[in-house]
Amino acid sequence: MSETTASDGEQSVTADARPDRGPRRAIELAGIGITGVVAVGMLGFLLLYWARDVPVASDLYAAFRSLGRGMDAAFGTNVFRHPIMWQSMAVGVLVGVVAPLVGSFLVHREMALIGETLAHTAFAGVAIGILVNASTGWDGSLLLVALVVGVLGALAVQWLTERTDAYGDVPIAIMLSGSFAVGTLIVSYGRGLTAINIEGYLFGNLAVVTAEGARLMGALSVLVVAGVALTYKQLLFITFDEQAARVAQLNVTGYNTLLVVLTAVVVVGSMQVLGVILVAAMLVVPVAAASQVARSFREATYLSVIFGQLSVLGGFAVSIGLGLPSGGSIVVTAIAVYLATIALSGFSVKAISAHG
């Protein structure tokens, strides 16, 4: 794993190369620090919103509401005073962290399609939950059903990939189309049995985010960040040289399974604001933008999270200001960031070093 190149004829960067430790690194670390503070603040709000009847938490929650009213007065808006909007923004902020974080490994392993596949699988899970809800009167969380089905779908994709002789993307394509077909059949069969708006899950809608869904996303985000942090070196190894990892007797199958399961977890949480159709974009576009200007995998990961956060916040501003769907607004903003990085990099792509 001494050298990794993006393609023939492109400029290569050796593994022992180090990015500039000057102002550029300071700006990146500041960006990551700000993103981390915002994400922790959103997690704190979700916790306060959940425990707002507890004496100490109620005082902090009241202070948060006062801050929101002050922000509305300063910006001339009617958004930040409403807890429902804060929980939707909290989910978006967390998506902006965990989706590019997991996507960094998927993109560099040429597994971008797996996100779209698991989004369609999660949609089948939502459809199953809606049908069960309508048929039995069960009042459980649709996202929990989607999470279970999504994780099972991730395990099925990994199992098919490991045990079939087809090309690597064939099982993924089969699962993608098959799960969406199952979902549409279930939705069509149960149409009229429930008043749940399925379009919100397809295209993303701030109104889809519930208090339970926001808390679930908070818990899943902590799980994903912890999972990546604890296995970063192993995931990096199999990303850049899977064969060498097998020779070194690393449990490649186990870490591949972990990666697709983490992807399923991210997809289920993200579909609340992005929708099934657009959720894969946040796994790919910020990472693609970061790869245009980064000089190491670690730097690309930092920048992808920063770009993801800029995309979410900018997309929310467009969505709220113009009354447009949140999913499309976030993805269009992400693409704008991507185009800006292309212009900034002079339309060239440097190879990504595995170190630094």
PDB file of C-alpha atoms in Angstrom, residues 81-249:
ATOM      1  CA  ARG A  81     -38.847  29.184  17.869  1.00  0.00           C
ATOM      2  CA  HIS A  82     -40.504  25.894  16.891  1.00  0.00           C
ATOM      3  CA  PRO A  83     -39.086  22.680  18.434  1.00  0.00           C
ATOM      4  CA  ILE A  84     -40.363  20.639  15.479  1.00  0.00           C
ATOM      5  CA  MET A  85     -38.114  22.596  13.128  1.00  0.00           C
ATOM      6  CA  TRP A  86     -35.153  22.171  15.473  1.00  0.00           C
ATOM      7  CA  GLN A  87     -35.581  18.404  15.552  1.00  0.00           C
ATOM      8  CA  SER A  88     -35.740  18.350  11.732  1.00  0.00           C
ATOM      9  CA  MET A  89     -32.596  20.459  11.512  1.00  0.00           C
ATOM     10  CA  ALA A  90     -30.925  18.219  14.093  1.00  0.00           C
ATOM     11  CA  VAL A  91     -31.542  15.187  11.894  1.00  0.00           C
ATOM     12  CA  GLY A  92     -30.162  17.073   8.890  1.00  0.00           C
ATOM     13  CA  VAL A  93     -27.019  18.162  10.750  1.00  0.00           C
ATOM     14  CA  LEU A  94     -26.369  14.590  11.885  1.00  0.00           C
ATOM     15  CA  VAL A  95     -26.922  13.306   8.342  1.00  0.00           C
ATOM     16  CA  GLY A  96     -24.336  15.835   7.160  1.00  0.00           C
ATOM     17  CA  VAL A  97     -21.804  14.191   9.474  1.00  0.00           C
ATOM     18  CA  VAL A  98     -22.426  10.450   9.227  1.00  0.00           C
ATOM     19  CA  ALA A  99     -23.373  10.127   5.542  1.00  0.00           C
ATOM     20  CA  PRO A 100     -20.090  11.549   4.143  1.00  0.00           C
ATOM     21  CA  LEU A 101     -18.149   9.756   6.893  1.00  0.00           C
ATOM     22  CA  VAL A 102     -19.368   6.336   5.741  1.00  0.00           C
ATOM     23  CA  GLY A 103     -19.487   7.444   2.116  1.00  0.00           C
ATOM     24  CA  SER A 104     -15.740   8.162   2.155  1.00  0.00           C
ATOM     25  CA  PHE A 105     -15.057   4.420   2.353  1.00  0.00           C
ATOM     26  CA  LEU A 106     -17.809   3.493  -0.120  1.00  0.00           C
ATOM     27  CA  VAL A 107     -16.715   5.930  -2.836  1.00  0.00           C
ATOM     28  CA  HIS A 108     -13.046   4.953  -2.685  1.00  0.00           C
ATOM     29  CA  ARG A 109     -14.047   1.290  -2.845  1.00  0.00           C
ATOM     30  CA  GLU A 110     -16.298   1.992  -5.860  1.00  0.00           C
ATOM     31  CA  MET A 111     -19.355   0.893  -3.864  1.00  0.00           C
ATOM     32  CA  ALA A 112     -21.417   4.058  -4.318  1.00  0.00           C
ATOM     33  CA  LEU A 113     -24.398   2.078  -5.631  1.00  0.00           C
ATOM     34  CA  ILE A 114     -24.795   0.247  -2.315  1.00  0.00           C
ATOM     35  CA  GLY A 115     -26.334   3.346  -0.728  1.00  0.00           C
ATOM     36  CA  GLU A 116     -29.064   3.522  -3.357  1.00  0.00           C
ATOM     37  CA  THR A 117     -29.708  -0.202  -2.957  1.00  0.00           C
ATOM     38  CA  LEU A 118     -30.119  -0.006   0.797  1.00  0.00           C
ATOM     39  CA  ALA A 119     -32.344   3.070   0.455  1.00  0.00           C
ATOM     40  CA  HIS A 120     -34.721   1.043  -1.717  1.00  0.00           C
ATOM     41  CA  THR A 121     -34.541  -1.790   0.806  1.00  0.00           C
ATOM     42  CA  ALA A 122     -35.419   0.632   3.605  1.00  0.00           C
ATOM     43  CA  PHE A 123     -38.354   1.852   1.519  1.00  0.00           C
ATOM     44  CA  ALA A 124     -39.620  -1.729   1.416  1.00  0.00           C
ATOM     45  CA  GLY A 125     -39.288  -1.714   5.207  1.00  0.00           C
ATOM     46  CA  VAL A 126     -41.377   1.463   5.478  1.00  0.00           C
ATOM     47  CA  ALA A 127     -44.005  -0.113   3.200  1.00  0.00           C
ATOM     48  CA  ILE A 128     -44.068  -3.239   5.373  1.00  0.00           C
ATOM     49  CA  GLY A 129     -44.456  -1.084   8.483  1.00  0.00           C
ATOM     50  CA  ILE A 130     -47.334   0.854   6.920  1.00  0.00           C
ATOM     51  CA  LEU A 131     -49.128  -2.363   5.950  1.00  0.00           C
ATOM     52  CA  VAL A 132     -48.672  -3.878   9.403  1.00  0.00           C
ATOM     53  CA  ASN A 133     -49.832  -0.616  10.964  1.00  0.00           C
ATOM     54  CA  ALA A 134     -52.982  -0.554   8.820  1.00  0.00           C
ATOM     55  CA  SER A 135     -53.774  -4.227   9.221  1.00  0.00           C
ATOM     56  CA  THR A 136     -53.182  -4.705  12.937  1.00  0.00           C
ATOM     57  CA  GLY A 137     -53.472  -1.240  14.443  1.00  0.00           C
ATOM     58  CA  TRP A 138     -49.854  -1.465  15.647  1.00  0.00           C
ATOM     59  CA  ASP A 139     -48.548   2.009  16.422  1.00  0.00           C
ATOM     60  CA  GLY A 140     -44.806   1.376  16.336  1.00  0.00           C
ATOM     61  CA  SER A 141     -42.128   3.388  14.560  1.00  0.00           C
ATOM     62  CA  LEU A 142     -41.930   2.895  10.804  1.00  0.00           C
ATOM     63  CA  LEU A 143     -38.243   3.791  10.942  1.00  0.00           C
ATOM     64  CA  LEU A 144     -37.548   0.893  13.302  1.00  0.00           C
ATOM     65  CA  VAL A 145     -39.117  -1.495  10.797  1.00  0.00           C
ATOM     66  CA  ALA A 146     -37.123   0.169   8.006  1.00  0.00           C
ATOM     67  CA  LEU A 147     -33.945  -0.191  10.096  1.00  0.00           C
ATOM     68  CA  VAL A 148     -34.495  -3.920  10.634  1.00  0.00           C
ATOM     69  CA  VAL A 149     -35.312  -4.518   6.963  1.00  0.00           C
ATOM     70  CA  GLY A 150     -32.410  -2.308   5.845  1.00  0.00           C
ATOM     71  CA  VAL A 151     -29.881  -4.175   7.995  1.00  0.00           C
ATOM     72  CA  LEU A 152     -31.230  -7.523   6.773  1.00  0.00           C
ATOM     73  CA  GLY A 153     -30.949  -6.227   3.206  1.00  0.00           C
ATOM     74  CA  ALA A 154     -27.346  -5.166   3.836  1.00  0.00           C
ATOM     75  CA  LEU A 155     -26.505  -8.625   5.156  1.00  0.00           C
ATOM     76  CA  ALA A 156     -28.246 -10.201   2.144  1.00  0.00           C
ATOM     77  CA  VAL A 157     -26.237  -8.073  -0.301  1.00  0.00           C
ATOM     78  CA  GLN A 158     -22.993  -8.994   1.445  1.00  0.00           C
ATOM     79  CA  TRP A 159     -23.948 -12.678   1.478  1.00  0.00           C
ATOM     80  CA  LEU A 160     -24.816 -12.666  -2.241  1.00  0.00           C
ATOM     81  CA  THR A 161     -21.618 -10.809  -3.137  1.00  0.00           C
ATOM     82  CA  GLU A 162     -19.468 -13.286  -1.218  1.00  0.00           C
ATOM     83  CA  ARG A 163     -21.173 -16.454  -2.496  1.00  0.00           C
ATOM     84  CA  THR A 164     -22.135 -15.857  -6.128  1.00  0.00           C
ATOM     85  CA  ASP A 165     -19.978 -15.953  -9.231  1.00  0.00           C
ATOM     86  CA  ALA A 166     -21.693 -12.912 -10.772  1.00  0.00           C
ATOM     87  CA  TYR A 167     -19.900  -9.609 -11.230  1.00  0.00           C
ATOM     88  CA  GLY A 168     -19.669  -7.595  -8.030  1.00  0.00           C
ATOM     89  CA  ASP A 169     -22.455  -5.150  -8.847  1.00  0.00           C
ATOM     90  CA  VAL A 170     -24.980  -7.749 -10.079  1.00  0.00           C
ATOM     91  CA  PRO A 171     -26.279  -8.757  -6.603  1.00  0.00           C
ATOM     92  CA  ILE A 172     -26.491  -5.075  -5.718  1.00  0.00           C
ATOM     93  CA  ALA A 173     -28.531  -4.296  -8.842  1.00  0.00           C
ATOM     94  CA  ILE A 174     -30.845  -7.238  -8.178  1.00  0.00           C
ATOM     95  CA  MET A 175     -31.430  -6.176  -4.589  1.00  0.00           C
ATOM     96  CA  LEU A 176     -31.974  -2.553  -5.659  1.00  0.00           C
ATOM     97  CA  SER A 177     -34.707  -3.308  -8.173  1.00  0.00           C
ATOM     98  CA  GLY A 178     -36.201  -6.202  -6.240  1.00  0.00           C
ATOM     99  CA  SER A 179     -36.617  -4.369  -2.935  1.00  0.00           C
ATOM    100  CA  PHE A 180     -38.157  -1.328  -4.597  1.00  0.00           C
ATOM    101  CA  ALA A 181     -40.533  -3.605  -6.524  1.00  0.00           C
ATOM    102  CA  VAL A 182     -41.598  -5.248  -3.252  1.00  0.00           C
ATOM    103  CA  GLY A 183     -42.123  -1.839  -1.688  1.00  0.00           C
ATOM    104  CA  THR A 184     -44.289  -0.549  -4.532  1.00  0.00           C
ATOM    105  CA  LEU A 185     -46.389  -3.730  -4.508  1.00  0.00           C
ATOM    106  CA  ILE A 186     -46.995  -3.434  -0.772  1.00  0.00           C
ATOM    107  CA  VAL A 187     -47.847   0.268  -1.049  1.00  0.00           C
ATOM    108  CA  SER A 188     -50.269  -0.429  -3.899  1.00  0.00           C
ATOM    109  CA  TYR A 189     -51.876  -3.297  -1.983  1.00  0.00           C
ATOM    110  CA  GLY A 190     -52.325  -1.206   1.146  1.00  0.00           C
ATOM    111  CA  ARG A 191     -53.390   2.026  -0.585  1.00  0.00           C
ATOM    112  CA  GLY A 192     -56.363   3.538   1.150  1.00  0.00           C
ATOM    113  CA  LEU A 193     -55.784   1.614   4.390  1.00  0.00           C
ATOM    114  CA  THR A 194     -53.708   4.356   5.994  1.00  0.00           C
ATOM    115  CA  ALA A 195     -53.378   8.123   5.854  1.00  0.00           C
ATOM    116  CA  ILE A 196     -49.553   8.071   6.008  1.00  0.00           C
ATOM    117  CA  ASN A 197     -47.988  10.159   3.235  1.00  0.00           C
ATOM    118  CA  ILE A 198     -45.606   7.806   1.452  1.00  0.00           C
ATOM    119  CA  GLU A 199     -44.343  10.630  -0.796  1.00  0.00           C
ATOM    120  CA  GLY A 200     -42.622  12.187   2.206  1.00  0.00           C
ATOM    121  CA  TYR A 201     -40.437   9.093   2.479  1.00  0.00           C
ATOM    122  CA  LEU A 202     -39.799   9.073  -1.273  1.00  0.00           C
ATOM    123  CA  PHE A 203     -38.719  12.689  -1.727  1.00  0.00           C
ATOM    124  CA  GLY A 204     -37.908  13.870   1.787  1.00  0.00           C
ATOM    125  CA  ASN A 205     -40.018  16.185   3.902  1.00  0.00           C
ATOM    126  CA  LEU A 206     -39.277  18.047   7.121  1.00  0.00           C
ATOM    127  CA  ALA A 207     -42.777  17.121   8.301  1.00  0.00           C
ATOM    128  CA  VAL A 208     -41.846  13.417   8.137  1.00  0.00           C
ATOM    129  CA  VAL A 209     -39.350  13.836  10.990  1.00  0.00           C
ATOM    130  CA  THR A 210     -40.973  12.795  14.274  1.00  0.00           C
ATOM    131  CA  ALA A 211     -39.602  13.106  17.790  1.00  0.00           C
ATOM    132  CA  GLU A 212     -39.021   9.333  17.844  1.00  0.00           C
ATOM    133  CA  GLY A 213     -37.320   9.457  14.449  1.00  0.00           C
ATOM    134  CA  ALA A 214     -35.068  12.319  15.542  1.00  0.00           C
ATOM    135  CA  ARG A 215     -34.025  10.479  18.711  1.00  0.00           C
ATOM    136  CA  LEU A 216     -33.385   7.335  16.677  1.00  0.00           C
ATOM    137  CA  MET A 217     -31.161   9.316  14.310  1.00  0.00           C
ATOM    138  CA  GLY A 218     -29.269  10.744  17.279  1.00  0.00           C
ATOM    139  CA  ALA A 219     -28.585   7.289  18.685  1.00  0.00           C
ATOM    140  CA  LEU A 220     -27.656   5.876  15.275  1.00  0.00           C
ATOM    141  CA  SER A 221     -25.260   8.764  14.620  1.00  0.00           C
ATOM    142  CA  VAL A 222     -23.362   8.112  17.839  1.00  0.00           C
ATOM    143  CA  LEU A 223     -23.220   4.418  16.909  1.00  0.00           C
ATOM    144  CA  VAL A 224     -21.900   5.132  13.402  1.00  0.00           C
ATOM    145  CA  VAL A 225     -19.226   7.623  14.511  1.00  0.00           C
ATOM    146  CA  ALA A 226     -18.065   5.248  17.243  1.00  0.00           C
ATOM    147  CA  GLY A 227     -18.019   2.307  14.825  1.00  0.00           C
ATOM    148  CA  VAL A 228     -15.912   4.173  12.269  1.00  0.00           C
ATOM    149  CA  ALA A 229     -13.562   5.574  14.915  1.00  0.00           C
ATOM    150  CA  LEU A 230     -12.914   2.151  16.456  1.00  0.00           C
ATOM    151  CA  THR A 231     -12.325   0.390  13.106  1.00  0.00           C
ATOM    152  CA  TYR A 232     -10.830   3.244  11.070  1.00  0.00           C
ATOM    153  CA  LYS A 233      -7.453   1.587  10.422  1.00  0.00           C
ATOM    154  CA  GLN A 234      -9.032  -1.720   9.387  1.00  0.00           C
ATOM    155  CA  LEU A 235     -11.554  -0.050   7.084  1.00  0.00           C
ATOM    156  CA  LEU A 236      -8.764   2.062   5.578  1.00  0.00           C
ATOM    157  CA  PHE A 237      -6.670  -1.071   4.955  1.00  0.00           C
ATOM    158  CA  ILE A 238      -9.413  -2.959   3.091  1.00  0.00           C
ATOM    159  CA  THR A 239     -10.377   0.204   1.206  1.00  0.00           C
ATOM    160  CA  PHE A 240      -6.959   0.641  -0.401  1.00  0.00           C
ATOM    161  CA  ASP A 241      -5.670  -2.945  -0.589  1.00  0.00           C
ATOM    162  CA  GLU A 242      -8.181  -5.666   0.200  1.00  0.00           C
ATOM    163  CA  GLN A 243      -5.907  -8.440  -1.058  1.00  0.00           C
ATOM    164  CA  ALA A 244      -3.084  -7.369   1.238  1.00  0.00           C
ATOM    165  CA  ALA A 245      -5.561  -7.249   4.108  1.00  0.00           C
ATOM    166  CA  ARG A 246      -6.542 -10.855   3.391  1.00  0.00           C
ATOM    167  CA  VAL A 247      -2.883 -11.882   3.282  1.00  0.00           C
ATOM    168  CA  ALA A 248      -2.429 -10.164   6.647  1.00  0.00           C
ATOM    169  CA  GLN A 249      -5.287 -12.373   7.907  1.00  0.00           C
TER     170      GLN A 249
END
